[in-house]
mmCIF file of C-alpha atoms in Angstrom:
data_model
loop_
_atom_site.group_PDB
_atom_site.id
_atom_site.type_symbol
_atom_site.label_atom_id
_atom_site.label_comp_id
_atom_site.label_asym_id
_atom_site.label_seq_id
_atom_site.Cartn_x
_atom_site.Cartn_y
_atom_site.Cartn_z
ATOM 1 C CA MET A 701 0.000 0.000 0.000
ATOM 2 C CA ALA A 702 1.610 3.287 -1.134
ATOM 3 C CA ILE A 703 0.808 5.282 1.962
ATOM 4 C CA PHE A 704 3.444 7.446 3.490
ATOM 5 C CA GLY A 705 3.962 9.198 6.770
ATOM 6 C CA ASN A 706 5.364 12.653 6.207
ATOM 7 C CA ARG A 707 7.557 14.329 8.795
ATOM 8 C CA SER A 708 6.680 17.978 8.394
ATOM 9 C CA GLY A 709 9.458 20.392 7.663
ATOM 10 C CA GLY A 710 7.381 23.441 6.833
ATOM 11 C CA ILE A 711 3.959 24.952 6.973
ATOM 12 C CA ARG A 712 0.830 22.833 6.792
ATOM 13 C CA ARG A 713 -2.391 23.985 5.228
ATOM 14 C CA PRO A 714 -5.440 23.379 7.439
ATOM 15 C CA GLY A 715 -8.099 23.183 4.871
ATOM 16 C CA ARG A 716 -10.938 24.961 3.406
ATOM 17 C CA THR A 717 -12.857 25.531 6.621
ATOM 18 C CA MET A 718 -15.235 28.420 6.212
ATOM 19 C CA ILE A 719 -15.615 29.147 9.894
ATOM 20 C CA VAL A 720 -15.376 32.926 9.652
ATOM 21 C CA ALA A 721 -17.007 34.765 6.758
ATOM 22 C CA SER A 722 -16.390 38.376 7.714
ATOM 23 C CA LEU A 723 -14.940 40.633 5.030
ATOM 24 C CA ALA A 724 -15.672 37.930 2.477
ATOM 25 C CA ILE A 725 -17.710 37.564 -0.656
ATOM 26 C CA SER A 726 -20.609 35.226 -0.986
ATOM 27 C CA LEU A 727 -21.544 35.392 -4.633
ATOM 28 C CA VAL A 728 -23.861 32.429 -4.743
ATOM 29 C CA ALA A 729 -25.061 31.236 -8.125
ATOM 30 C CA THR A 730 -26.048 27.996 -9.778
ATOM 31 C CA LEU A 731 -24.267 26.142 -12.530
ATOM 32 C CA SER A 732 -27.358 26.361 -14.705
ATOM 33 C CA ALA A 733 -27.006 30.132 -14.711
ATOM 34 C CA CYS A 734 -23.688 29.809 -16.479
ATOM 35 C CA GLY A 735 -24.096 27.681 -19.554
ATOM 36 C CA SER A 736 -21.379 26.134 -21.674
ATOM 37 C CA GLY A 737 -19.610 28.600 -23.895
ATOM 38 C CA GLU A 738 -20.962 31.686 -22.137
ATOM 39 C CA GLY A 739 -18.657 34.481 -21.080
ATOM 40 C CA SER A 740 -16.553 37.214 -22.621
ATOM 41 C CA ALA A 741 -13.064 38.640 -22.595
ATOM 42 C CA ASN A 742 -14.230 41.041 -19.883
ATOM 43 C CA GLU A 743 -15.274 38.353 -17.419
ATOM 44 C CA VAL A 744 -13.739 35.229 -15.888
ATOM 45 C CA THR A 745 -16.069 32.616 -14.412
ATOM 46 C CA LEU A 746 -14.614 30.585 -11.564
ATOM 47 C CA LEU A 747 -16.305 27.338 -10.525
ATOM 48 C CA THR A 748 -15.551 26.492 -6.922
ATOM 49 C CA HIS A 749 -16.785 24.726 -3.794
ATOM 50 C CA ASP A 750 -19.288 26.246 -1.378
ATOM 51 C CA SER A 751 -16.599 27.231 1.118
ATOM 52 C CA PHE A 752 -14.603 29.514 -1.182
ATOM 53 C CA GLN A 753 -14.412 33.101 0.045
ATOM 54 C CA LEU A 754 -12.013 35.992 -0.389
ATOM 55 C CA PRO A 755 -12.209 39.584 0.838
ATOM 56 C CA GLN A 756 -14.136 41.763 -1.599
ATOM 57 C CA GLU A 757 -11.236 44.176 -1.972
ATOM 58 C CA ILE A 758 -9.100 41.333 -3.304
ATOM 59 C CA VAL A 759 -11.754 40.348 -5.832
ATOM 60 C CA ASP A 760 -11.888 43.988 -6.889
ATOM 61 C CA GLN A 761 -8.114 44.038 -7.211
ATOM 62 C CA PHE A 762 -8.270 41.255 -9.815
ATOM 63 C CA GLN A 763 -10.523 43.448 -11.950
ATOM 64 C CA THR A 764 -8.274 46.458 -11.424
ATOM 65 C CA GLU A 765 -5.171 44.522 -12.479
ATOM 66 C CA THR A 766 -6.667 42.623 -15.428
ATOM 67 C CA GLY A 767 -9.684 44.662 -16.539
ATOM 68 C CA MET A 768 -11.819 41.528 -16.119
ATOM 69 C CA LYS A 769 -14.650 40.941 -13.673
ATOM 70 C CA LEU A 770 -14.425 37.782 -11.567
ATOM 71 C CA LYS A 771 -17.693 35.836 -11.444
ATOM 72 C CA ILE A 772 -17.827 33.122 -8.806
ATOM 73 C CA VAL A 773 -20.109 30.088 -9.070
ATOM 74 C CA HIS A 774 -20.370 27.788 -6.051
ATOM 75 C CA SER A 775 -20.911 24.093 -6.800
ATOM 76 C CA GLY A 776 -21.144 21.968 -3.661
ATOM 77 C CA ASP A 777 -18.229 20.196 -1.994
ATOM 78 C CA ALA A 778 -14.958 19.260 -3.686
ATOM 79 C CA GLY A 779 -16.323 15.853 -4.692
ATOM 80 C CA ALA A 780 -19.350 17.328 -6.443
ATOM 81 C CA LEU A 781 -17.171 19.968 -8.056
ATOM 82 C CA SER A 782 -14.756 17.358 -9.372
ATOM 83 C CA ALA A 783 -17.603 15.248 -10.736
ATOM 84 C CA THR A 784 -19.174 18.227 -12.502
ATOM 85 C CA ILE A 785 -15.882 19.166 -14.150
ATOM 86 C CA SER A 786 -15.091 15.588 -15.131
ATOM 87 C CA LEU A 787 -18.485 15.061 -16.784
ATOM 88 C CA THR A 788 -18.210 18.145 -18.996
ATOM 89 C CA PRO A 789 -14.749 17.960 -20.627
ATOM 90 C CA GLY A 790 -14.451 20.501 -23.420
ATOM 91 C CA SER A 791 -17.850 22.022 -22.614
ATOM 92 C CA PRO A 792 -17.318 23.655 -19.232
ATOM 93 C CA LYS A 793 -19.699 25.832 -17.264
ATOM 94 C CA GLY A 794 -16.925 28.308 -16.582
ATOM 95 C CA ASP A 795 -13.344 29.268 -17.344
ATOM 96 C CA ALA A 796 -11.402 28.080 -14.289
ATOM 97 C CA VAL A 797 -11.987 25.758 -11.352
ATOM 98 C CA PHE A 798 -10.702 26.104 -7.796
ATOM 99 C CA GLY A 799 -11.079 23.637 -4.935
ATOM 100 C CA ILE A 800 -10.330 20.266 -6.477
ATOM 101 C CA ASP A 801 -7.912 18.706 -4.020
ATOM 102 C CA ASN A 802 -5.485 15.803 -4.091
ATOM 103 C CA THR A 803 -8.190 13.311 -3.083
ATOM 104 C CA PHE A 804 -10.093 14.054 -6.313
ATOM 105 C CA ALA A 805 -7.371 15.484 -8.592
ATOM 106 C CA ALA A 806 -6.866 12.405 -10.791
ATOM 107 C CA ARG A 807 -10.482 12.318 -11.984
ATOM 108 C CA PRO A 808 -10.649 15.600 -13.993
ATOM 109 C CA ILE A 809 -7.109 15.080 -15.287
ATOM 110 C CA GLU A 810 -7.998 11.634 -16.625
ATOM 111 C CA ALA A 811 -11.209 13.047 -18.111
ATOM 112 C CA LYS A 812 -9.107 15.661 -19.998
ATOM 113 C CA ALA A 813 -11.293 18.397 -18.573
ATOM 114 C CA LEU A 814 -8.347 20.694 -17.835
ATOM 115 C CA LEU A 815 -5.926 22.643 -20.005
ATOM 116 C CA PRO A 816 -2.244 22.436 -18.994
ATOM 117 C CA TYR A 817 -0.872 25.755 -17.797
ATOM 118 C CA VAL A 818 2.251 26.426 -15.753
ATOM 119 C CA SER A 819 2.161 29.805 -14.028
ATOM 120 C CA PRO A 820 5.521 31.597 -13.814
ATOM 121 C CA ALA A 821 4.686 32.309 -10.160
ATOM 122 C CA ALA A 822 4.475 28.598 -9.315
ATOM 123 C CA ALA A 823 8.264 28.346 -9.063
ATOM 124 C CA ASN A 824 8.058 30.121 -5.698
ATOM 125 C CA GLY A 825 6.468 27.199 -3.895
ATOM 126 C CA ALA A 826 3.329 25.985 -5.628
ATOM 127 C CA ALA A 827 5.307 23.754 -7.997
ATOM 128 C CA GLU A 828 6.423 21.626 -5.038
ATOM 129 C CA PHE A 829 2.850 20.323 -4.812
ATOM 130 C CA ASN A 830 2.377 19.420 -8.486
ATOM 131 C CA VAL A 831 0.249 16.355 -9.155
ATOM 132 C CA GLU A 832 2.696 13.539 -9.861
ATOM 133 C CA GLY A 833 2.771 12.556 -13.542
ATOM 134 C CA SER A 834 0.552 15.441 -14.661
ATOM 135 C CA ALA A 835 1.267 17.994 -17.391
ATOM 136 C CA GLY A 836 0.433 21.049 -15.297
ATOM 137 C CA GLU A 837 -3.345 20.752 -15.432
ATOM 138 C CA LEU A 838 -3.666 21.770 -11.776
ATOM 139 C CA THR A 839 -1.749 24.405 -9.811
ATOM 140 C CA ALA A 840 -1.561 24.251 -6.010
ATOM 141 C CA VAL A 841 -2.967 27.266 -4.169
ATOM 142 C CA ASP A 842 -3.192 26.166 -0.543
ATOM 143 C CA ARG A 843 -2.546 23.181 1.667
ATOM 144 C CA GLY A 844 -3.577 21.761 5.017
ATOM 145 C CA ASP A 845 -4.398 18.719 7.096
ATOM 146 C CA VAL A 846 -7.711 16.996 7.686
ATOM 147 C CA CYS A 847 -7.737 16.106 11.388
ATOM 148 C CA ILE A 848 -10.147 15.190 14.159
ATOM 149 C CA ASN A 849 -11.147 18.340 16.098
ATOM 150 C CA ILE A 850 -12.149 18.375 19.749
ATOM 151 C CA ASP A 851 -14.369 20.862 21.600
ATOM 152 C CA ASP A 852 -12.204 20.970 24.736
ATOM 153 C CA ALA A 853 -14.508 23.501 26.398
ATOM 154 C CA TRP A 854 -17.417 21.041 26.090
ATOM 155 C CA PHE A 855 -15.429 18.358 27.905
ATOM 156 C CA ASP A 856 -14.174 20.802 30.551
ATOM 157 C CA THR A 857 -17.687 21.883 31.521
ATOM 158 C CA ARG A 858 -18.739 18.256 31.942
ATOM 159 C CA ASP A 859 -15.632 17.127 33.791
ATOM 160 C CA ILE A 860 -14.981 14.472 31.153
ATOM 161 C CA GLU A 861 -11.452 13.797 29.937
ATOM 162 C CA ALA A 862 -11.175 14.780 26.274
ATOM 163 C CA PRO A 863 -9.591 12.264 23.887
ATOM 164 C CA THR A 864 -5.952 12.883 23.104
ATOM 165 C CA GLN A 865 -5.372 10.117 20.550
ATOM 166 C CA PHE A 866 -7.066 8.940 17.375
ATOM 167 C CA ASP A 867 -7.759 5.404 18.529
ATOM 168 C CA GLN A 868 -9.572 6.483 21.714
ATOM 169 C CA LEU A 869 -12.685 7.507 19.779
ATOM 170 C CA THR A 870 -14.049 3.969 19.801
ATOM 171 C CA GLU A 871 -14.069 3.867 23.604
ATOM 172 C CA PRO A 872 -17.510 3.683 25.291
ATOM 173 C CA LYS A 873 -17.045 6.988 27.151
ATOM 174 C CA TYR A 874 -17.063 8.783 23.779
ATOM 175 C CA ARG A 875 -20.227 7.106 22.535
ATOM 176 C CA ASP A 876 -22.519 9.330 20.415
ATOM 177 C CA LEU A 877 -20.036 12.228 20.538
ATOM 178 C CA THR A 878 -18.457 12.099 17.060
ATOM 179 C CA VAL A 879 -19.663 13.396 13.697
ATOM 180 C CA LEU A 880 -17.992 12.170 10.493
ATOM 181 C CA MET A 881 -18.552 12.876 6.790
ATOM 182 C CA ASP A 882 -19.434 10.565 3.943
ATOM 183 C CA PRO A 883 -16.169 10.060 2.002
ATOM 184 C CA SER A 884 -18.083 9.604 -1.244
ATOM 185 C CA THR A 885 -19.461 13.152 -1.099
ATOM 186 C CA SER A 886 -17.045 15.044 1.135
ATOM 187 C CA SER A 887 -13.394 15.918 0.619
ATOM 188 C CA PRO A 888 -12.549 16.057 4.352
ATOM 189 C CA GLY A 889 -14.623 12.889 4.722
ATOM 190 C CA MET A 890 -12.314 11.201 2.245
ATOM 191 C CA GLY A 891 -9.340 12.725 4.044
ATOM 192 C CA PHE A 892 -10.468 11.079 7.281
ATOM 193 C CA LEU A 893 -10.869 7.748 5.488
ATOM 194 C CA LEU A 894 -7.341 8.030 4.094
ATOM 195 C CA ALA A 895 -5.960 9.023 7.491
ATOM 196 C CA THR A 896 -7.410 5.862 9.013
ATOM 197 C CA LEU A 897 -5.931 3.765 6.225
ATOM 198 C CA GLY A 898 -2.533 5.316 6.807
ATOM 199 C CA ARG A 899 -2.750 4.906 10.563
ATOM 200 C CA PHE A 900 -4.378 1.477 10.892
ATOM 201 C CA ARG A 901 -3.508 -0.101 7.522
ATOM 202 C CA ASN A 902 -5.445 -3.333 6.972
ATOM 203 C CA HIS A 903 -7.223 -2.869 10.290
ATOM 204 C CA ALA A 904 -8.876 0.384 9.167
ATOM 205 C CA PRO A 905 -12.280 -1.307 8.522
ATOM 206 C CA ASP A 906 -12.188 -2.560 12.113
ATOM 207 C CA TYR A 907 -11.674 1.018 13.271
ATOM 208 C CA TRP A 908 -14.581 2.261 11.127
ATOM 209 C CA ARG A 909 -16.744 -0.510 12.543
ATOM 210 C CA GLY A 910 -15.782 0.535 16.048
ATOM 211 C CA MET A 911 -16.652 4.160 15.299
ATOM 212 C CA VAL A 912 -20.060 3.270 13.872
ATOM 213 C CA SER A 913 -20.805 0.912 16.757
ATOM 214 C CA ASN A 914 -19.856 3.716 19.131
ATOM 215 C CA GLY A 915 -22.548 5.975 17.683
ATOM 216 C CA ALA A 916 -20.588 8.129 15.238
ATOM 217 C CA LYS A 917 -22.967 10.195 13.093
ATOM 218 C CA ILE A 918 -22.201 10.445 9.373
ATOM 219 C CA VAL A 919 -23.329 13.502 7.388
ATOM 220 C CA SER A 920 -22.886 14.667 3.818
ATOM 221 C CA GLY A 921 -20.207 17.329 4.179
ATOM 222 C CA TRP A 922 -18.133 19.729 6.263
ATOM 223 C CA GLU A 923 -20.655 22.569 6.480
ATOM 224 C CA VAL A 924 -23.276 20.294 8.047
ATOM 225 C CA ALA A 925 -20.785 18.522 10.292
ATOM 226 C CA TYR A 926 -18.996 21.580 11.663
ATOM 227 C CA ASN A 927 -21.605 24.317 11.568
ATOM 228 C CA GLN A 928 -24.648 22.236 12.507
ATOM 229 C CA GLU A 929 -23.554 19.145 14.423
ATOM 230 C CA PHE A 930 -20.326 20.224 16.151
ATOM 231 C CA SER A 931 -20.875 21.711 19.605
ATOM 232 C CA ALA A 932 -18.335 24.492 18.978
ATOM 233 C CA GLY A 933 -19.650 25.304 15.510
ATOM 234 C CA ALA A 934 -21.935 28.136 14.455
ATOM 235 C CA GLY A 935 -25.043 26.057 15.134
ATOM 236 C CA HIS A 936 -23.913 24.898 18.593
ATOM 237 C CA GLY A 937 -24.671 21.264 17.900
ATOM 238 C CA LYS A 938 -24.551 18.397 20.353
ATOM 239 C CA ARG A 939 -21.383 16.541 19.331
ATOM 240 C CA PRO A 940 -17.957 17.697 20.587
ATOM 241 C CA ILE A 941 -15.818 15.602 18.188
ATOM 242 C CA VAL A 942 -15.732 16.293 14.441
ATOM 243 C CA VAL A 943 -13.595 15.843 11.340
ATOM 244 C CA SER A 944 -12.193 19.229 10.309
ATOM 245 C CA TYR A 945 -8.719 20.709 9.828
ATOM 246 C CA ALA A 946 -5.583 21.336 11.857
ATOM 247 C CA SER A 947 -6.172 25.070 11.389
ATOM 248 C CA SER A 948 -9.796 25.111 12.559
ATOM 249 C CA PRO A 949 -8.871 25.827 16.197
ATOM 250 C CA ALA A 950 -7.345 29.130 15.071
ATOM 251 C CA ALA A 951 -10.887 30.267 14.293
ATOM 252 C CA THR A 952 -12.709 28.486 17.106
ATOM 253 C CA PRO A 953 -11.436 29.185 20.637
ATOM 254 C CA GLY A 954 -11.664 26.309 23.070
ATOM 255 C CA THR A 955 -11.025 23.640 20.448
ATOM 256 C CA SER A 956 -7.978 21.635 19.386
ATOM 257 C CA ALA A 957 -6.955 19.113 16.751
ATOM 258 C CA LEU A 958 -5.748 15.563 17.313
ATOM 259 C CA LEU A 959 -2.466 15.833 15.472
ATOM 260 C CA ASP A 960 -2.002 12.063 15.175
ATOM 261 C CA SER A 961 -5.090 11.812 12.950
ATOM 262 C CA CYS A 962 -4.195 14.001 9.977
ATOM 263 C CA PHE A 963 -4.201 13.562 6.209
ATOM 264 C CA ALA A 964 -2.239 16.085 4.134
ATOM 265 C CA GLN A 965 -4.574 17.865 1.711
ATOM 266 C CA VAL A 966 -3.731 20.263 -1.141
ATOM 267 C CA GLU A 967 -6.198 22.425 -3.100
ATOM 268 C CA TYR A 968 -5.675 23.344 -6.736
ATOM 269 C CA ILE A 969 -6.813 25.760 -9.418
ATOM 270 C CA GLY A 970 -6.987 24.838 -13.102
ATOM 271 C CA VAL A 971 -7.945 26.213 -16.513
ATOM 272 C CA LEU A 972 -10.970 24.439 -17.977
ATOM 273 C CA ARG A 973 -10.530 22.945 -21.432
ATOM 274 C CA GLY A 974 -12.908 24.656 -23.851
ATOM 275 C CA ALA A 975 -13.271 27.755 -21.655
ATOM 276 C CA ALA A 976 -14.737 30.883 -23.225
ATOM 277 C CA ASN A 977 -11.962 32.979 -21.682
ATOM 278 C CA THR A 978 -8.831 30.852 -21.503
ATOM 279 C CA GLU A 979 -6.449 33.794 -21.198
ATOM 280 C CA GLY A 980 -8.504 35.245 -18.373
ATOM 281 C CA ALA A 981 -8.445 31.895 -16.582
ATOM 282 C CA LYS A 982 -4.642 31.815 -16.816
ATOM 283 C CA LYS A 983 -4.467 35.306 -15.334
ATOM 284 C CA LEU A 984 -6.652 34.088 -12.485
ATOM 285 C CA VAL A 985 -4.225 31.213 -11.811
ATOM 286 C CA ASP A 986 -1.398 33.758 -11.627
ATOM 287 C CA PHE A 987 -3.481 35.976 -9.351
ATOM 288 C CA MET A 988 -4.244 33.155 -6.899
ATOM 289 C CA LEU A 989 -0.484 32.716 -6.428
ATOM 290 C CA SER A 990 0.095 36.427 -5.856
ATOM 291 C CA SER A 991 1.320 37.658 -2.482
ATOM 292 C CA THR A 992 -1.990 39.463 -1.967
ATOM 293 C CA VAL A 993 -4.137 36.365 -2.270
ATOM 294 C CA GLN A 994 -1.694 34.042 -0.540
ATOM 295 C CA ALA A 995 -1.478 36.330 2.501
ATOM 296 C CA ALA A 996 -5.285 36.504 2.713
ATOM 297 C CA LEU A 997 -5.843 32.728 2.681
ATOM 298 C CA PRO A 998 -5.235 32.035 6.394
ATOM 299 C CA THR A 999 -7.782 34.577 7.616
ATOM 300 C CA SER A 1000 -10.363 34.265 4.831
ATOM 301 C CA MET A 1001 -10.368 30.495 4.287
ATOM 302 C CA TYR A 1002 -8.298 29.157 7.183
ATOM 303 C CA VAL A 1003 -5.799 27.444 4.910
ATOM 304 C CA TYR A 1004 -2.045 27.546 4.655
ATOM 305 C CA PRO A 1005 -0.563 29.278 1.572
ATOM 306 C CA VAL A 1006 1.815 27.369 -0.694
ATOM 307 C CA GLN A 1007 3.975 30.277 -1.808
ATOM 308 C CA LYS A 1008 7.211 30.674 0.134
ATOM 309 C CA GLY A 1009 7.660 33.675 2.377
ATOM 310 C CA THR A 1010 3.938 34.230 2.932
ATOM 311 C CA PRO A 1011 3.338 35.453 6.498
ATOM 312 C CA LEU A 1012 0.986 33.570 8.825
ATOM 313 C CA PRO A 1013 -1.029 35.029 11.719
ATOM 314 C CA ALA A 1014 1.004 34.861 14.934
ATOM 315 C CA SER A 1015 -1.869 33.195 16.791
ATOM 316 C CA TRP A 1016 -1.644 30.122 14.577
ATOM 317 C CA ARG A 1017 1.544 29.000 16.324
ATOM 318 C CA GLN A 1018 -0.392 28.596 19.566
ATOM 319 C CA ARG A 1019 -3.862 27.597 18.400
ATOM 320 C CA ALA A 1020 -3.128 25.775 15.149
ATOM 321 C CA PRO A 1021 0.243 24.026 15.518
ATOM 322 C CA ILE A 1022 1.640 22.163 12.565
ATOM 323 C CA PRO A 1023 1.175 18.376 12.706
ATOM 324 C CA ALA A 1024 4.561 16.682 12.977
ATOM 325 C CA TRP A 1025 3.320 13.694 10.978
ATOM 326 C CA THR A 1026 0.649 13.314 8.307
ATOM 327 C CA VAL A 1027 -0.615 10.571 6.017
ATOM 328 C CA THR A 1028 0.156 11.306 2.358
ATOM 329 C CA MET A 1029 -0.819 9.501 -0.852
ATOM 330 C CA THR A 1030 -0.523 10.376 -4.533
ATOM 331 C CA PRO A 1031 -3.738 11.335 -6.377
ATOM 332 C CA ALA A 1032 -3.180 8.451 -8.799
ATOM 333 C CA TYR A 1033 -2.971 5.943 -5.960
ATOM 334 C CA ILE A 1034 -6.101 7.354 -4.363
ATOM 335 C CA SER A 1035 -7.928 7.212 -7.688
ATOM 336 C CA ALA A 1036 -6.863 3.623 -8.319
ATOM 337 C CA HIS A 1037 -8.185 2.417 -4.958
ATOM 338 C CA ARG A 1038 -11.009 4.867 -4.238
ATOM 339 C CA GLU A 1039 -13.898 2.579 -5.164
ATOM 340 C CA GLU A 1040 -12.347 -0.357 -3.346
ATOM 341 C CA TRP A 1041 -12.037 1.695 -0.157
ATOM 342 C CA LEU A 1042 -15.479 3.245 -0.538
ATOM 343 C CA ASN A 1043 -17.046 -0.163 -0.997
ATOM 344 C CA GLU A 1044 -15.337 -1.345 2.194
ATOM 345 C CA TRP A 1045 -16.580 1.772 3.970
ATOM 346 C CA ARG A 1046 -20.153 1.299 2.755
ATOM 347 C CA ALA A 1047 -20.128 -2.329 3.823
ATOM 348 C CA VAL A 1048 -19.131 -1.290 7.339
ATOM 349 C CA VAL A 1049 -21.493 1.671 7.608
ATOM 350 C CA LYS A 1050 -24.525 -0.196 6.259
ATOM 351 C CA GLY A 1051 -23.609 -3.190 8.405
#
């Protein structure tokens, strides 16, 4: 099994957790509103996941620098986004796509839904996260780690010892306290699945079975899990253990991440093959690697930038420490075994 533990030597990107939405855009639209072939040289349409947000002044800066308006179309979680792109090769609903990560990257590349483009700016860090064996169809923008998050404040108020290790979650005292995500529909859900495979190897299905037997709740995606079910989330749910990111505690006081439970995740941007505004899409790739955007990522999307020399908020060192070890796998390996693993997961979950 080509699963690797990675001893971290630099920054880690804690995921696309949209915990704080202040100073951010929310230009919600539907894919049907942006049909194939639509667009002009004065507009760039970006397809992205529901959690994408950037400060409005940065979106305005793209127009100032390029003369093109940035139109943003949200399209579900990373899995749904990847599926949409992969099913429309050559006839895209936009010009560029952001938010496909390394758990889904192989699918749109194999479908030839992306146009190779190597940004000159990628040499400053992004190129280190290139998809192995690809021709430059996807460019890394941010990185992070999918990890179990704990609402420590919840445990403190109930005088219950919070879990400190991954494998404790199957213990009876943590029954009905965990919320997970379906790996077939959720990118962090798949990240959790891969983390268990890297940690427990062939015994991973036994761990899943233990989690399900211990009352773990499984939902469709991160927004539902964190903002509705998690006790420290926006909706003040009832469960104090959730799959999220190593960076999430930076946005949610009183929480922490189990740093022995993490899968290394990278998010990419790509130019869509057949786009109405290919040149505009390339400029958007360049822009996403600019110092302006990279510096805004930690506070707007709670992710780590990939470009070298990008400053991080000082508070992250205390509240969002970098995992010393993460599970890593190549997109091709994930793609080759995805259905096998999902079938095993479904067999356990459905019992």
